[in-house]
């Protein structure tokens, strides 16, 4: 996974997340939407509508006072914890 910041502002972040697909991006977007201070999260990976772009581009918009990088870190950590909990539960059930 490679990350490339396209644009960073006080309340908005646009970042390319190379090597990921809809499965990962939907999970991350969902986690972002549940993050305090995030007002919008979306991603685009449609090359026909994006001028040939093939890697997913994530956009995060936050409330004033919430750094979008901090929100992304919080969402990623929560997503990781949830996946770890799922794996532990799955192993215990097997």
Coordinates of N, CA, C and O in Angstrom, one line a residue:
X1 N 0.8 -1.2 0.0 CA 0.0 0.0 0.0 C 0.9 1.2 0.0 O 1.8 1.3 0.8
X2 N 0.6 2.1 -0.9 CA 1.4 3.4 -1.0 C 0.4 4.5 -0.8 O -0.7 4.5 -1.4
X3 N 0.7 5.5 0.0 CA -0.1 6.7 0.2 C 0.6 7.9 -0.4 O 1.8 8.1 -0.3
X4 N -0.3 8.8 -1.0 CA 0.2 10.0 -1.6 C -0.8 11.1 -1.3 O -1.9 11.0 -1.8
X5 N -0.4 12.1 -0.5 CA -1.3 13.2 -0.2 C -1.4 14.1 -1.5 O -0.4 14.5 -2.0
X6 N -2.6 14.3 -1.9 CA -2.8 15.1 -3.1 C -3.1 16.5 -2.7 O -2.6 17.5 -3.3
X7 N -3.9 16.7 -1.6 CA -4.2 18.0 -1.1 C -4.5 17.9 0.4 O -5.2 17.0 0.8
X8 N -3.9 18.9 1.1 CA -4.2 18.9 2.6 C -4.5 20.3 3.0 O -3.8 21.2 2.7
X9 N -5.6 20.4 3.7 CA -6.0 21.7 4.2 C -6.4 21.5 5.7 O -6.3 20.4 6.2
X10 N -6.8 22.6 6.4 CA -7.2 22.5 7.8 C -8.3 21.6 8.0 O -8.4 20.9 9.1
X11 N -9.3 21.5 7.1 CA -10.5 20.7 7.3 C -10.8 19.7 6.1 O -11.9 19.2 6.0
X12 N -9.8 19.5 5.3 CA -10.0 18.6 4.1 C -8.7 17.9 3.8 O -7.6 18.5 3.8
X13 N -8.8 16.7 3.4 CA -7.6 15.9 3.0 C -8.1 15.1 1.8 O -9.1 14.4 1.8
X14 N -7.2 15.1 0.7 CA -7.4 14.2 -0.4 C -6.1 13.4 -0.5 O -5.0 14.0 -0.6
X15 N -6.3 12.1 -0.5 CA -5.1 11.2 -0.5 C -5.3 10.0 -1.4 O -6.4 9.4 -1.5
X16 N -4.3 9.6 -2.2 CA -4.4 8.4 -3.0 C -3.9 7.3 -2.2 O -2.8 7.4 -1.5
X17 N -4.6 6.1 -2.3 CA -4.2 4.9 -1.5 C -4.0 3.8 -2.6 O -4.9 3.1 -2.9
X18 N -2.8 3.7 -3.1 CA -2.5 2.8 -4.2 C -2.5 1.4 -3.7 O -2.1 1.1 -2.6
X19 N -3.0 0.5 -4.6 CA -3.0 -0.9 -4.3 C -4.2 -1.4 -3.6 O -4.2 -2.6 -3.2
X20 N -5.2 -0.6 -3.3 CA -6.4 -1.1 -2.6 C -7.6 -1.1 -3.5 O -7.5 -0.6 -4.6
X21 N -8.6 -1.8 -3.0 CA -9.8 -2.0 -3.8 C -11.0 -1.5 -3.1 O -10.9 -1.0 -2.0
X22 N -12.2 -1.8 -3.6 CA -13.4 -1.4 -3.0 C -13.6 -2.0 -1.6 O -14.2 -1.3 -0.7
X23 N -13.2 -3.2 -1.4 CA -13.4 -3.8 -0.1 C -12.7 -3.0 1.0 O -13.3 -2.7 2.0
X24 N -11.5 -2.7 0.8 CA -10.8 -1.9 1.8 C -11.3 -0.5 1.9 O -11.5 0.1 3.0
X25 N -11.5 0.1 0.8 CA -11.9 1.5 0.7 C -13.3 1.7 1.4 O -13.5 2.7 2.1
X26 N -14.3 0.8 1.1 CA -15.6 0.9 1.8 C -15.5 0.8 3.3 O -16.2 1.5 4.0
X27 N -14.6 -0.1 3.8 CA -14.4 -0.3 5.2 C -13.8 1.0 5.8 O -14.3 1.4 6.9
X28 N -12.8 1.5 5.2 CA -12.2 2.8 5.7 C -13.2 3.9 5.6 O -13.3 4.7 6.6
X29 N -13.9 4.1 4.6 CA -14.9 5.1 4.5 C -15.9 5.0 5.6 O -16.3 6.0 6.2
X30 N -16.4 3.8 5.8 CA -17.4 3.6 6.9 C -16.8 3.9 8.2 O -17.5 4.6 9.1
X31 N -15.6 3.6 8.5 CA -15.0 3.9 9.8 C -14.8 5.4 9.9 O -15.0 6.0 11.0
X32 N -14.4 6.1 8.8 CA -14.3 7.6 8.8 C -15.6 8.2 9.2 O -15.7 9.2 10.0
X33 N -16.7 7.8 8.5 CA -18.0 8.4 8.8 C -18.4 8.3 10.2 O -19.1 9.2 10.8
X34 N -18.0 7.3 10.9 CA -18.3 7.1 12.3 C -17.3 7.8 13.2 O -17.5 7.8 14.5
X35 N -16.3 8.5 12.7 CA -15.3 9.2 13.5 C -15.8 10.6 13.8 O -16.2 11.4 13.0
X36 N -15.6 10.9 15.1 CA -16.0 12.2 15.6 C -15.3 13.3 14.9 O -14.1 13.2 14.7
X37 N -16.0 14.3 14.4 CA -15.4 15.5 13.7 C -15.4 15.3 12.2 O -15.1 16.3 11.5
X38 N -15.7 14.2 11.7 CA -15.7 14.0 10.3 C -17.1 14.3 9.8 O -18.1 13.7 10.3
X39 N -17.2 15.2 8.8 CA -18.5 15.5 8.2 C -18.8 14.8 6.9 O -20.0 14.7 6.5
X40 N -17.8 14.4 6.2 CA -17.9 13.7 5.0 C -16.7 12.9 4.7 O -15.6 13.3 5.0
X41 N -16.9 11.7 4.1 CA -15.8 10.8 3.6 C -16.3 10.1 2.4 O -17.4 9.6 2.3
X42 N -15.5 10.2 1.3 CA -15.8 9.5 0.1 C -14.5 9.1 -0.6 O -13.5 9.5 -0.3
X43 N -14.7 8.2 -1.6 CA -13.6 7.8 -2.4 C -14.0 7.6 -3.8 O -15.2 7.4 -4.1
X44 N -13.1 7.7 -4.7 CA -13.3 7.5 -6.2 C -12.2 6.6 -6.7 O -11.1 6.8 -6.4
X45 N -12.6 5.7 -7.5 CA -11.6 4.9 -8.2 C -12.1 4.5 -9.6 O -11.8 3.4 -10.1
X46 N -12.9 5.3 -10.2 CA -13.4 5.0 -11.5 C -12.6 5.8 -12.6 O -12.7 7.0 -12.7
X47 N -11.8 5.1 -13.3 CA -10.9 5.7 -14.2 C -11.6 6.5 -15.4 O -11.1 7.5 -15.8
X48 N -12.7 6.0 -15.8 CA -13.4 6.7 -16.9 C -13.9 8.1 -16.4 O -13.9 9.0 -17.2
X49 N -14.3 8.2 -15.2 CA -14.8 9.5 -14.7 C -13.7 10.4 -14.1 O -13.9 11.5 -13.8
X50 N -12.5 9.8 -13.9 CA -11.5 10.5 -13.2 C -10.3 10.8 -14.1 O -9.2 11.0 -13.6
X51 N -10.5 10.9 -15.4 CA -9.4 11.2 -16.3 C -8.3 10.2 -16.3 O -7.1 10.5 -16.5
X52 N -8.6 8.9 -16.2 CA -7.6 7.9 -16.3 C -7.0 7.4 -14.9 O -6.2 6.5 -14.9
X53 N -7.4 8.0 -13.8 CA -6.9 7.6 -12.5 C -7.4 6.2 -12.2 O -8.6 5.9 -12.4
X54 N -6.5 5.4 -11.8 CA -6.9 4.0 -11.5 C -6.8 3.6 -10.0 O -7.3 2.6 -9.6
X55 N -6.0 4.4 -9.2 CA -5.9 4.1 -7.8 C -7.0 4.9 -7.0 O -7.4 6.0 -7.4
X56 N -7.4 4.3 -5.9 CA -8.5 5.0 -5.2 C -8.0 6.3 -4.6 O -6.9 6.4 -4.1
X57 N -8.8 7.3 -4.6 CA -8.6 8.6 -4.1 C -9.6 8.9 -3.0 O -10.8 8.9 -3.3
X58 N -9.2 9.1 -1.8 CA -10.0 9.3 -0.6 C -10.1 10.8 -0.3 O -9.0 11.4 -0.3
X59 N -11.3 11.3 0.0 CA -11.4 12.7 0.4 C -12.2 12.7 1.7 O -13.2 12.0 1.9
X60 N -11.6 13.4 2.7 CA -12.1 13.6 4.0 C -12.4 15.0 4.3 O -11.5 15.9 4.0
X61 N -13.6 15.4 4.8 CA -13.9 16.7 5.2 C -14.3 16.7 6.7 O -15.0 15.8 7.1
X62 N -13.7 17.6 7.5 CA -13.9 17.6 8.9 C -14.5 18.9 9.4 O -14.4 19.9 8.7
X63 N -15.0 18.9 10.6 CA -15.4 20.1 11.3 C -14.2 20.9 11.6 O -13.1 20.4 11.7
X64 N -14.4 22.2 11.8 CA -13.3 23.1 12.2 C -12.8 22.6 13.5 O -13.5 22.2 14.4
X65 N -11.5 22.5 13.6 CA -10.8 22.1 14.8 C -10.5 20.6 14.8 O -9.8 20.1 15.7
X66 N -10.9 19.9 13.8 CA -10.5 18.4 13.6 C -9.6 18.3 12.5 O -10.0 18.6 11.3
X67 N -8.4 17.9 12.7 CA -7.4 17.7 11.7 C -7.8 16.4 10.9 O -8.0 15.3 11.5
X68 N -7.9 16.5 9.6 CA -8.3 15.3 8.8 C -7.3 14.2 8.9 O -7.7 13.0 8.8
X69 N -6.0 14.5 9.1 CA -5.0 13.4 9.2 C -5.2 12.6 10.6 O -5.1 11.4 10.6
X70 N -5.6 13.4 11.6 CA -5.9 12.7 12.9 C -7.1 11.9 12.8 O -7.2 10.8 13.3
X71 N -8.1 12.4 12.1 CA -9.3 11.6 11.9 C -9.1 10.3 11.1 O -9.6 9.3 11.4
X72 N -8.2 10.4 10.1 CA -7.8 9.2 9.3 C -7.1 8.2 10.2 O -7.4 7.0 10.1
X73 N -6.2 8.7 11.0 CA -5.5 7.8 11.9 C -6.4 7.1 12.8 O -6.4 5.9 13.1
X74 N -7.4 7.9 13.4 CA -8.3 7.3 14.4 C -9.2 6.3 13.7 O -9.5 5.2 14.2
X75 N -9.7 6.6 12.5 CA -10.5 5.6 11.7 C -9.8 4.3 11.4 O -10.3 3.2 11.5
X76 N -8.5 4.5 11.0 CA -7.7 3.3 10.6 C -7.4 2.4 11.8 O -7.5 1.2 11.7
X77 N -7.2 3.1 13.0 CA -6.9 2.3 14.2 C -8.2 1.5 14.6 O -8.1 0.4 15.0
X78 N -9.4 2.2 14.5 CA -10.6 1.6 14.9 C -10.9 0.4 13.9 O -11.3 -0.7 14.4
X79 N -10.7 0.6 12.7 CA -10.9 -0.5 11.7 C -10.0 -1.7 12.0 O -10.4 -2.8 11.9
X80 N -8.7 -1.4 12.3 CA -7.8 -2.4 12.7 C -8.2 -3.2 13.9 O -8.2 -4.5 13.9
X81 N -8.7 -2.5 14.9 CA -9.2 -3.1 16.1 C -10.4 -4.0 15.9 O -10.5 -5.1 16.4
X82 N -11.3 -3.5 15.0 CA -12.5 -4.3 14.7 C -12.1 -5.6 13.9 O -12.7 -6.7 14.2
X83 N -11.2 -5.5 13.0 CA -10.8 -6.7 12.3 C -10.0 -7.7 13.2 O -10.2 -8.9 13.0
X84 N -9.3 -7.2 14.1 CA -8.6 -8.0 15.1 C -9.6 -8.8 15.9 O -9.5 -10.0 16.2
X85 N -10.6 -8.0 16.4 CA -11.7 -8.6 17.2 C -12.4 -9.7 16.4 O -12.7 -10.8 17.0
X86 N -12.7 -9.4 15.2 CA -13.4 -10.4 14.3 C -12.5 -11.7 14.2 O -13.0 -12.8 14.3
X87 N -11.2 -11.5 13.9 CA -10.3 -12.6 13.8 C -10.3 -13.5 15.1 O -10.3 -14.7 15.0
X88 N -10.2 -12.8 16.2 CA -10.2 -13.5 17.5 C -11.4 -14.3 17.7 O -11.4 -15.5 18.1
X89 N -12.6 -13.7 17.4 CA -13.9 -14.3 17.6 C -14.0 -15.5 16.6 O -14.5 -16.6 17.0
X90 N -13.6 -15.3 15.4 CA -13.6 -16.4 14.4 C -12.8 -17.6 14.9 O -13.2 -18.8 14.8
X91 N -11.5 -17.3 15.3 CA -10.6 -18.4 15.8 C -11.2 -19.1 17.0 O -11.1 -20.4 17.1
X92 N -11.9 -18.4 17.9 CA -12.5 -19.0 19.1 C -13.7 -19.9 18.7 O -13.9 -20.9 19.3
X93 N -14.4 -19.6 17.6 CA -15.5 -20.3 17.2 C -15.2 -21.5 16.3 O -16.0 -22.5 16.2
X94 N -14.0 -21.5 15.8 CA -13.6 -22.6 14.9 C -13.1 -23.9 15.6 O -12.8 -23.9 16.7

